[in-house]
Short mmCIF file of C-alpha atoms in Angstrom, two decimals:
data_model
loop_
_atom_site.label_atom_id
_atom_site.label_comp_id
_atom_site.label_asym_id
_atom_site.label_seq_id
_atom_site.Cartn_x
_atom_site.Cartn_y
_atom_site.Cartn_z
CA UNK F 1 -8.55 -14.69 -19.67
CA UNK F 2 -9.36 -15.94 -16.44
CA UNK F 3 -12.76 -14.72 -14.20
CA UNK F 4 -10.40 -13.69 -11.45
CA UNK F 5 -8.34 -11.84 -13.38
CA UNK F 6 -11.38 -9.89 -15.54
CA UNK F 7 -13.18 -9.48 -11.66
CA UNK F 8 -10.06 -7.83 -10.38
CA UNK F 9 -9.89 -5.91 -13.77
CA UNK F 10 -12.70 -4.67 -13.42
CA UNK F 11 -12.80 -3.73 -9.68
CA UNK F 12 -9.30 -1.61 -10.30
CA UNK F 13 -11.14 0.02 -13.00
CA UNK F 14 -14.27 0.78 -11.16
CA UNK F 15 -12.37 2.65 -8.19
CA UNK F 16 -9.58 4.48 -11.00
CA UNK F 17 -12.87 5.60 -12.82
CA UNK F 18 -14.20 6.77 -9.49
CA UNK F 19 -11.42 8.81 -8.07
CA UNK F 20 -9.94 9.71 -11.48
CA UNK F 21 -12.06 12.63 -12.36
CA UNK F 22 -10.25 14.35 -15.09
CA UNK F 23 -7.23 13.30 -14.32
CA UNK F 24 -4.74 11.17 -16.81
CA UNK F 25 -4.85 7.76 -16.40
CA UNK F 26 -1.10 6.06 -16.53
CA UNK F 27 0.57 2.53 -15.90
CA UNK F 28 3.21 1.60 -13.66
CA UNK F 29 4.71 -0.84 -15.93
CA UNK F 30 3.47 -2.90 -18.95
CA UNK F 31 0.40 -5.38 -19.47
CA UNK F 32 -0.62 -6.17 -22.96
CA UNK F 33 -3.76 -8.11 -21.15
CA UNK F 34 -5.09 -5.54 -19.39
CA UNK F 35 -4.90 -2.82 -22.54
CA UNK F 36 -6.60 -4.90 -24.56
CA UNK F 37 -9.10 -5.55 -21.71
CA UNK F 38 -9.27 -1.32 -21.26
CA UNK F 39 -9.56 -0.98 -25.12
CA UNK F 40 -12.12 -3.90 -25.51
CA UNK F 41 -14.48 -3.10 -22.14
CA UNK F 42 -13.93 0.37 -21.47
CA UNK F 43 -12.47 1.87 -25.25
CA UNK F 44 -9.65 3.57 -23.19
CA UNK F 45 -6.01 3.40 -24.51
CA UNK F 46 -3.40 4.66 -22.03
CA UNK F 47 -0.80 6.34 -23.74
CA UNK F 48 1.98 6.81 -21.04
CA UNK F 49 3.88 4.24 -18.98
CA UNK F 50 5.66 4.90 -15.51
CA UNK F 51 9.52 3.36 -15.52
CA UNK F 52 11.99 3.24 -12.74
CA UNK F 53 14.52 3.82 -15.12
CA UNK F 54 15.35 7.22 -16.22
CA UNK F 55 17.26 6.17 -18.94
CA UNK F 56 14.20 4.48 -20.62
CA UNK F 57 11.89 8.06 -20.38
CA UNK F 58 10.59 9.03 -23.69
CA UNK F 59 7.76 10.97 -24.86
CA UNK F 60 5.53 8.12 -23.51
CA UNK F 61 7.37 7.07 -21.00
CA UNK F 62 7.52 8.89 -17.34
CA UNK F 63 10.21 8.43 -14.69
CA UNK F 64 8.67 7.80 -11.57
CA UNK F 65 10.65 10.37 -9.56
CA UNK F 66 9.20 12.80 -12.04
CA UNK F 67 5.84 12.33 -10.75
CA UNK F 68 6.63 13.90 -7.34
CA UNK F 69 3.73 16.57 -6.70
CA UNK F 70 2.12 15.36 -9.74
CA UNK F 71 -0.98 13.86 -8.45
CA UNK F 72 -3.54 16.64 -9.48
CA UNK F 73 -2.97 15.86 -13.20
CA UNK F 74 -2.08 11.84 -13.32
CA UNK F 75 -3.81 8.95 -11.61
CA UNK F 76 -2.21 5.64 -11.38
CA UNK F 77 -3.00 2.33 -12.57
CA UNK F 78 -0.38 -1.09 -11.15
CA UNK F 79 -0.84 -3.66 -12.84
CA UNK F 80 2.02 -6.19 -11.98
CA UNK F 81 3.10 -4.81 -9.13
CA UNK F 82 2.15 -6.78 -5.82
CA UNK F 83 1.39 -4.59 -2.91
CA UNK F 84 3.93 -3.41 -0.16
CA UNK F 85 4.61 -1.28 2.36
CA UNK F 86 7.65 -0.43 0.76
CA UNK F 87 6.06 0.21 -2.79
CA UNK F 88 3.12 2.42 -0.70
CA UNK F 89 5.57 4.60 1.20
CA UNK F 90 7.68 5.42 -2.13
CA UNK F 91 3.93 6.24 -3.84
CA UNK F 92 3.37 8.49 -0.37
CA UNK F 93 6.81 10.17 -0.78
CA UNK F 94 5.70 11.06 -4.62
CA UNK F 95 2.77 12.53 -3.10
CA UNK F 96 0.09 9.57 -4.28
CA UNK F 97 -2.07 8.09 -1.76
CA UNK F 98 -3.71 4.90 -2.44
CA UNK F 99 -7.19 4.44 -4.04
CA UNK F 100 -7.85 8.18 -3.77
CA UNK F 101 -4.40 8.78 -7.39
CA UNK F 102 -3.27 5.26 -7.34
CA UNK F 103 -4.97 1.44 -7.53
CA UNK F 104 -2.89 -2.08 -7.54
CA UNK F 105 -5.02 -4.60 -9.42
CA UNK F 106 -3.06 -7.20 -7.57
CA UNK F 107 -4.68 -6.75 -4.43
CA UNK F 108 -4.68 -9.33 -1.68
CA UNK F 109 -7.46 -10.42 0.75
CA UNK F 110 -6.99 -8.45 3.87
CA UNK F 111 -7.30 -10.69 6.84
CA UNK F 112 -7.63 -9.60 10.21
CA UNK F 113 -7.42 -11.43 13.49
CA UNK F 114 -9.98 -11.34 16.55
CA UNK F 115 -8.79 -8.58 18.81
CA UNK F 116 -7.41 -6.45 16.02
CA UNK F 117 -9.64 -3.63 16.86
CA UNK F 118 -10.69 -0.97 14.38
CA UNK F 119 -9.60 -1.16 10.44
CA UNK F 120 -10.36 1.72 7.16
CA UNK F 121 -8.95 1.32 4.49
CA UNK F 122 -8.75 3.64 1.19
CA UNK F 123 -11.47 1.30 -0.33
CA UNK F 124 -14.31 2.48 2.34
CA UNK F 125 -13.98 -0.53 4.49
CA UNK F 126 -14.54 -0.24 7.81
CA UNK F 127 -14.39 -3.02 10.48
CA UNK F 128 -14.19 -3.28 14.20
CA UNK F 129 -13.39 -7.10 14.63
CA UNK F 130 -14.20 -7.13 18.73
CA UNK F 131 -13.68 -10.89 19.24
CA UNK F 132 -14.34 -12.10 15.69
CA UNK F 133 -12.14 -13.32 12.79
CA UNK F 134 -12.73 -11.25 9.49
CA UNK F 135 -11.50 -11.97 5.98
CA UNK F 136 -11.89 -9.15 3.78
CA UNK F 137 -11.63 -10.67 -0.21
CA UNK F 138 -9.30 -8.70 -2.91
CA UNK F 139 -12.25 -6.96 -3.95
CA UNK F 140 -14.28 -5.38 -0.83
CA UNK F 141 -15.29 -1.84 -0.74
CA UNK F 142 -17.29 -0.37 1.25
CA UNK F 143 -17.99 -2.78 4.17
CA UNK F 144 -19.02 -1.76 7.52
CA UNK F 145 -18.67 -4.42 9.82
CA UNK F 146 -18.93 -4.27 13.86
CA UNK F 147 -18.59 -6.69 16.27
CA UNK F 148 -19.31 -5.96 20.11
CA UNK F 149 -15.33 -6.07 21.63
CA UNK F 150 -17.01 -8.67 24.18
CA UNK F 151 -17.59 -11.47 21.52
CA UNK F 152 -16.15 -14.80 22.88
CA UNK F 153 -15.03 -17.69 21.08
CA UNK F 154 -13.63 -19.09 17.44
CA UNK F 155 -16.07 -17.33 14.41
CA UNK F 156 -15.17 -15.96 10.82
CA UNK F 157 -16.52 -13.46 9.07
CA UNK F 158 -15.80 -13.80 5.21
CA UNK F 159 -16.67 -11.62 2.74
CA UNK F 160 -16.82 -12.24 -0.91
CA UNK F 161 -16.88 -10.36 -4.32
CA UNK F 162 -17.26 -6.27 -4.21
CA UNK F 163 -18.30 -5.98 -0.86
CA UNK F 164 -20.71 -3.31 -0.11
CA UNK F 165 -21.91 -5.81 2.80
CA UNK F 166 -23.45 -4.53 6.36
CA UNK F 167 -22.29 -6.41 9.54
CA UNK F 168 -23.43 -5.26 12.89
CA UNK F 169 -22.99 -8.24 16.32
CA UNK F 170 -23.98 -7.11 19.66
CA UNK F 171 -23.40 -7.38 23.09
CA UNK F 172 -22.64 -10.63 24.88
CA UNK F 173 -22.45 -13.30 21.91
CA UNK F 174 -20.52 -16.29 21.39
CA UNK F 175 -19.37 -19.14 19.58
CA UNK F 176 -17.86 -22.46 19.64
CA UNK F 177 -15.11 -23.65 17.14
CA UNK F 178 -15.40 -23.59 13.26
CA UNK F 179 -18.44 -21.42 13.25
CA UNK F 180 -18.48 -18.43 10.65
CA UNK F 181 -20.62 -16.16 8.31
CA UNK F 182 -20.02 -16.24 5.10
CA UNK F 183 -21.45 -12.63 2.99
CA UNK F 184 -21.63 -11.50 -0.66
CA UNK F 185 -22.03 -8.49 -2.25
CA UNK F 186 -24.57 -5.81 -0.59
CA UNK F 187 -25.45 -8.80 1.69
CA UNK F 188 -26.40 -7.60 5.49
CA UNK F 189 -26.34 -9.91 8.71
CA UNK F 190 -26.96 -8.15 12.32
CA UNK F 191 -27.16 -10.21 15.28
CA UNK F 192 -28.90 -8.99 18.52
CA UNK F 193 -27.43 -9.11 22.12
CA UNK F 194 -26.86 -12.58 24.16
CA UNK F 195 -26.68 -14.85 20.87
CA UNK F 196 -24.79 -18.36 21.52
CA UNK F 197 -23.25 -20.78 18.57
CA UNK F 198 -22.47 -24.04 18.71
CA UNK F 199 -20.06 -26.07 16.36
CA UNK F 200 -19.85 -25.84 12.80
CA UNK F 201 -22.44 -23.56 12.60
CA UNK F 202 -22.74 -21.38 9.22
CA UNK F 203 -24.82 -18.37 8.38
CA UNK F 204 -24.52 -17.54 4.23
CA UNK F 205 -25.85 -14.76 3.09
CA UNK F 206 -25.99 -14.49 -0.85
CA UNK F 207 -25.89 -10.99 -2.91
CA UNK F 208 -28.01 -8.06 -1.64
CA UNK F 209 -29.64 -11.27 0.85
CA UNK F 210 -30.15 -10.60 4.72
CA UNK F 211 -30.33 -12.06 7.73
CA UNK F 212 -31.89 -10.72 11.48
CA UNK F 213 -31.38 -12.46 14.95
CA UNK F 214 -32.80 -11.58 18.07
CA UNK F 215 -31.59 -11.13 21.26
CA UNK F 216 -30.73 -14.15 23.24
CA UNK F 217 -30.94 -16.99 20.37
CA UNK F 218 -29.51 -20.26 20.89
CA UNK F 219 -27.59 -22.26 18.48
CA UNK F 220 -26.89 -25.65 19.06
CA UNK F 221 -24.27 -27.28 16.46
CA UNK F 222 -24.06 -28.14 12.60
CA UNK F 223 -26.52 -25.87 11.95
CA UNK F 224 -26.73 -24.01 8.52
CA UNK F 225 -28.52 -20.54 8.15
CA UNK F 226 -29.06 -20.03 4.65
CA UNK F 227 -30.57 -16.99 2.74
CA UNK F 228 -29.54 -17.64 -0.60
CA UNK F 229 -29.36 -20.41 -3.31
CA UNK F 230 -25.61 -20.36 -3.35
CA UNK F 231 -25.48 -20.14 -7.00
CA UNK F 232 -27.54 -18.66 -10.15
CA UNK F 233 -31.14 -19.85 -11.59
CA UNK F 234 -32.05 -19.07 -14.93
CA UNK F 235 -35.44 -19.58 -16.87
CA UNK F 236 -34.80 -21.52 -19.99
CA UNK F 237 -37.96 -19.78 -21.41
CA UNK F 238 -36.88 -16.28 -20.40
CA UNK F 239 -33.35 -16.13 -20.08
CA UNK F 240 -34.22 -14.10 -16.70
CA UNK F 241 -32.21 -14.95 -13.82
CA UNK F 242 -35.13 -16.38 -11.01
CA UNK F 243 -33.29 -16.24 -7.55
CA UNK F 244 -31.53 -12.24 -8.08
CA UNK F 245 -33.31 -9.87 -4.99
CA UNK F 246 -33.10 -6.19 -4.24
CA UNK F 247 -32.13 -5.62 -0.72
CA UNK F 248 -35.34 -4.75 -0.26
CA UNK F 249 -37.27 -7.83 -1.84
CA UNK F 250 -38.85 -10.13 1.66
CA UNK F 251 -37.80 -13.25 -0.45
CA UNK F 252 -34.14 -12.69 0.23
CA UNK F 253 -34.49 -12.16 4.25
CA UNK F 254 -34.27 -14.83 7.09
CA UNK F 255 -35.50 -13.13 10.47
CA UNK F 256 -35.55 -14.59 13.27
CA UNK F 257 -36.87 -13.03 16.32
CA UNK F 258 -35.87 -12.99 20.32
CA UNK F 259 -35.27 -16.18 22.66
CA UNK F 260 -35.29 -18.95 19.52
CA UNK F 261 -33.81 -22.60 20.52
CA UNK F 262 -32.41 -23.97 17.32
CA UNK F 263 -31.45 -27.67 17.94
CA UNK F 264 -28.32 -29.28 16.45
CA UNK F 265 -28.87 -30.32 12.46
CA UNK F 266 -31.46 -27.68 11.65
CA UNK F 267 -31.68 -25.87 7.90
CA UNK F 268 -33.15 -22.08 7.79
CA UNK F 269 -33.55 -21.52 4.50
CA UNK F 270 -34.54 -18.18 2.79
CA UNK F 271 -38.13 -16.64 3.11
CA UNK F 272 -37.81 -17.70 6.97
CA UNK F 273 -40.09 -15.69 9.35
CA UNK F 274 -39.29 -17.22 13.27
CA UNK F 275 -41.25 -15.69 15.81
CA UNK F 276 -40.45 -15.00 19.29
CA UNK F 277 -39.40 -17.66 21.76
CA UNK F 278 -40.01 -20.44 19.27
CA UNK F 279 -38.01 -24.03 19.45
CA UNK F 280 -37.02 -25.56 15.96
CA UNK F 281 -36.56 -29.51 16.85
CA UNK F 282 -33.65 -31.14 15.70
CA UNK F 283 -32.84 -31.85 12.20
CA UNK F 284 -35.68 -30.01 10.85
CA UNK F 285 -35.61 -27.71 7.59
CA UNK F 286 -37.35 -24.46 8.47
CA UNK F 287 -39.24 -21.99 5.56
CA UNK F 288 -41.49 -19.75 5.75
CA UNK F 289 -43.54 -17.98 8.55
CA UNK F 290 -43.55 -20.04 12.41
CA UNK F 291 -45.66 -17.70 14.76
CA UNK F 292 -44.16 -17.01 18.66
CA UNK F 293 -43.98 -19.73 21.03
CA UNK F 294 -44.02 -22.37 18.72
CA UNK F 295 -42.32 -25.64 18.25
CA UNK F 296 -41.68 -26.97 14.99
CA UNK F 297 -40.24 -30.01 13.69
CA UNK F 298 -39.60 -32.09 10.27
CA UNK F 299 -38.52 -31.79 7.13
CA UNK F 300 -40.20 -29.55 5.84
CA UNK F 301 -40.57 -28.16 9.26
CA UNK F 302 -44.57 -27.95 11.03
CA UNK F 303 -45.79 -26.56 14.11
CA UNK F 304 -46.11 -29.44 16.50
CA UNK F 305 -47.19 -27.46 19.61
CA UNK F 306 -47.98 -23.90 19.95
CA UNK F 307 -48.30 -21.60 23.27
CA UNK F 308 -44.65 -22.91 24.63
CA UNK F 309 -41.38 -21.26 25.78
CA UNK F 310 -37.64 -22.60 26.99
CA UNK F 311 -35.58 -21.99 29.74
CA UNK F 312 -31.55 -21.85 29.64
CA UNK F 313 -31.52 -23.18 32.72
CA UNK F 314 -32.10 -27.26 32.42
CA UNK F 315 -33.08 -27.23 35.98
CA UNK F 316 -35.66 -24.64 35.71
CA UNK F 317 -38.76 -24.60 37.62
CA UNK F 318 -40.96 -21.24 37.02
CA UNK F 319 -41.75 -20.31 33.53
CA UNK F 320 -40.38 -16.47 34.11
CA UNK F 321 -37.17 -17.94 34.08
CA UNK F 322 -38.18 -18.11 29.97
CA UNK F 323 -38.93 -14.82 29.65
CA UNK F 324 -35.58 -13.59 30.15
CA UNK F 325 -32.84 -12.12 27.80
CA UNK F 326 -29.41 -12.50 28.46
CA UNK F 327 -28.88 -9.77 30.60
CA UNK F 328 -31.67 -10.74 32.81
CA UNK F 329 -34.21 -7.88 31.56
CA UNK F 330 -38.01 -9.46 30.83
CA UNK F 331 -39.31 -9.65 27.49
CA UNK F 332 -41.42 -6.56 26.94
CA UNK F 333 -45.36 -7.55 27.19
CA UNK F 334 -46.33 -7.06 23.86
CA UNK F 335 -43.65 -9.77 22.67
CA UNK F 336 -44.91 -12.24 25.69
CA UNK F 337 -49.06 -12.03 23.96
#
């Protein structure tokens, strides 16, 4: 058996086990699979089978009309049946609403456009897309995702594996083409106010990982923001996995703070600590902590020249043109010492 078919297994059985209660568990239909899967993982054998034909009802067999009002005592399981709105509105008309007394394990990635505005769903998603792309995977449940409705520009949010990820974009951002955040499980990114992306930019944020810009950051192009390993390290020794965080562990967080200038080809890697107002030169791999006002270049990256700011403005002449956010407001004091 395939790992996407024992993941989505075991995602319809997490939410039937959830909203189930004491209910009976049923099946629209047959899969031999998937009982031996429930008898194997779970020990549950489910006795009775839903059939749209009423000449097929027997002890253990239910006709679905027959379930009409029935959804205090049975709770639904669909194994081979793809989702529709044709197959949800029969369900509704039977008196089942989805998640809450009935689950498809076939379920789709949602995918919603920029501009689509505000989506639930019965799995605890929430998302207001604003200006953004966001690509929800078969699996997501309870997301909460906002993006300021002012966003500008081409940038995908994707979301992998169970969800449970945190998503909040602010005021006044942007991006240029083929940018996008890519977030798994229990993974959080928020972005402050005034934030501009160049191309092919990509912020990846691994399980229960995080990631924290500032107000009025600048991203140049082919950048990668990484907080994460992208895949599993074990100890030989051990058998311990080395590289798994709680979401409150520092080792899986990349913050960044207000007014940073990241030039085009640089790597952020996890354990990243940016300060205020710092410039990250071109090309260079960034880890660890790089105090406010503070250029730093190389591979791995080192503070070239401290007690420095940037302007936006390539033509500027007075340095409080650098202590300005993106709506023109200074920097408060204590970030400027």
């Amino acid at each position: 058996m395939s790992d996407s078919k024992i993941m989505s297994y075991e995602n319809a059985m997490h939410t039937a086990l959830k909203y189930a209660n004491q209910r009976e568990l049923i099946l629209w239909g047959n899969d031999a699979p998937f009982r031996e899967y429930l008898k194997k993982t779970h020990n549950i054998t489910i006795e009775k089978t839903v059939t749209a034909f009423e000449k097929k009802v027997t002890d253990n067999r239910i006709f679905f009309r027959s379930l009409k009002g029935q959804s205090d005592k049975y709770y639904i399981i669909l194994p081979n049946i793809q989702p529709s709105a044709i197959f949800k509105k029969r369900l509704l008309l039977l008196g089942f609403k989805e998640g809450k007394d009935y689950i498809f394990i076939r379920r789709s990635k949602t995918v919603l456009p920029a501009g689509y505005g505000t989506y639930r769903d019965p799995y605890g998603n929430v998302v207001q897309t604003g200006g953004c792309r966001v690509f929800l995977s078969p699996y997501a449940e309870n997301c909460e995702i906002f993006v300021d409705k002012g966003f500008k520009g081409d940038f995908l949010i994707r979301v992998f594996g169970k969800g449970g990820v945190k998503v909040r974009i602010g005021k006044n951002c942007k991006s240029s083409v083929s940018s996008r955040l890519f977030i798994h499980d229990g993974g959080e990114f928020t972005m402050g106010d005034g934030v501009s992306i160049g191309d092919n930019t990509k912020f990846s944020v691994s399980a229960n990982n995080r990631i924290t810009i500032g107000d009025d950051c600048m991203f140049s192009y082919d950048i990668l923001v990484f907080s994460g390993d992208g895949h599993a390290i074990f100890d030989m020794t051990t058998g311990q996995r080395m590289n798994s965080y709680a979401i409150t562990d520092p080792k899986g967080s990349i913050t960044m703070g207000k007014h940073v200038w990241i030039c085009a080809g640089v790597y952020i890697l996890n354990r990243a600590n940016i300060g205020n107002s710092c410039i990250l030169g071109a090309n260079a791999t960034v880890k660890g902590d790089i105090p406010d006002y503070s250029i730093a270049a190389g591979n791995p990256a080192r503070i070239v020249k401290s007690n420095v700011t940037w302007s936006r403005n390539p033509d500027a002449e007075e340095i409080g043109e650098c202590f300005t956010n993106w709506n023109g407001f200074p920097l408060e004091d204590n970030e400027k010492s």
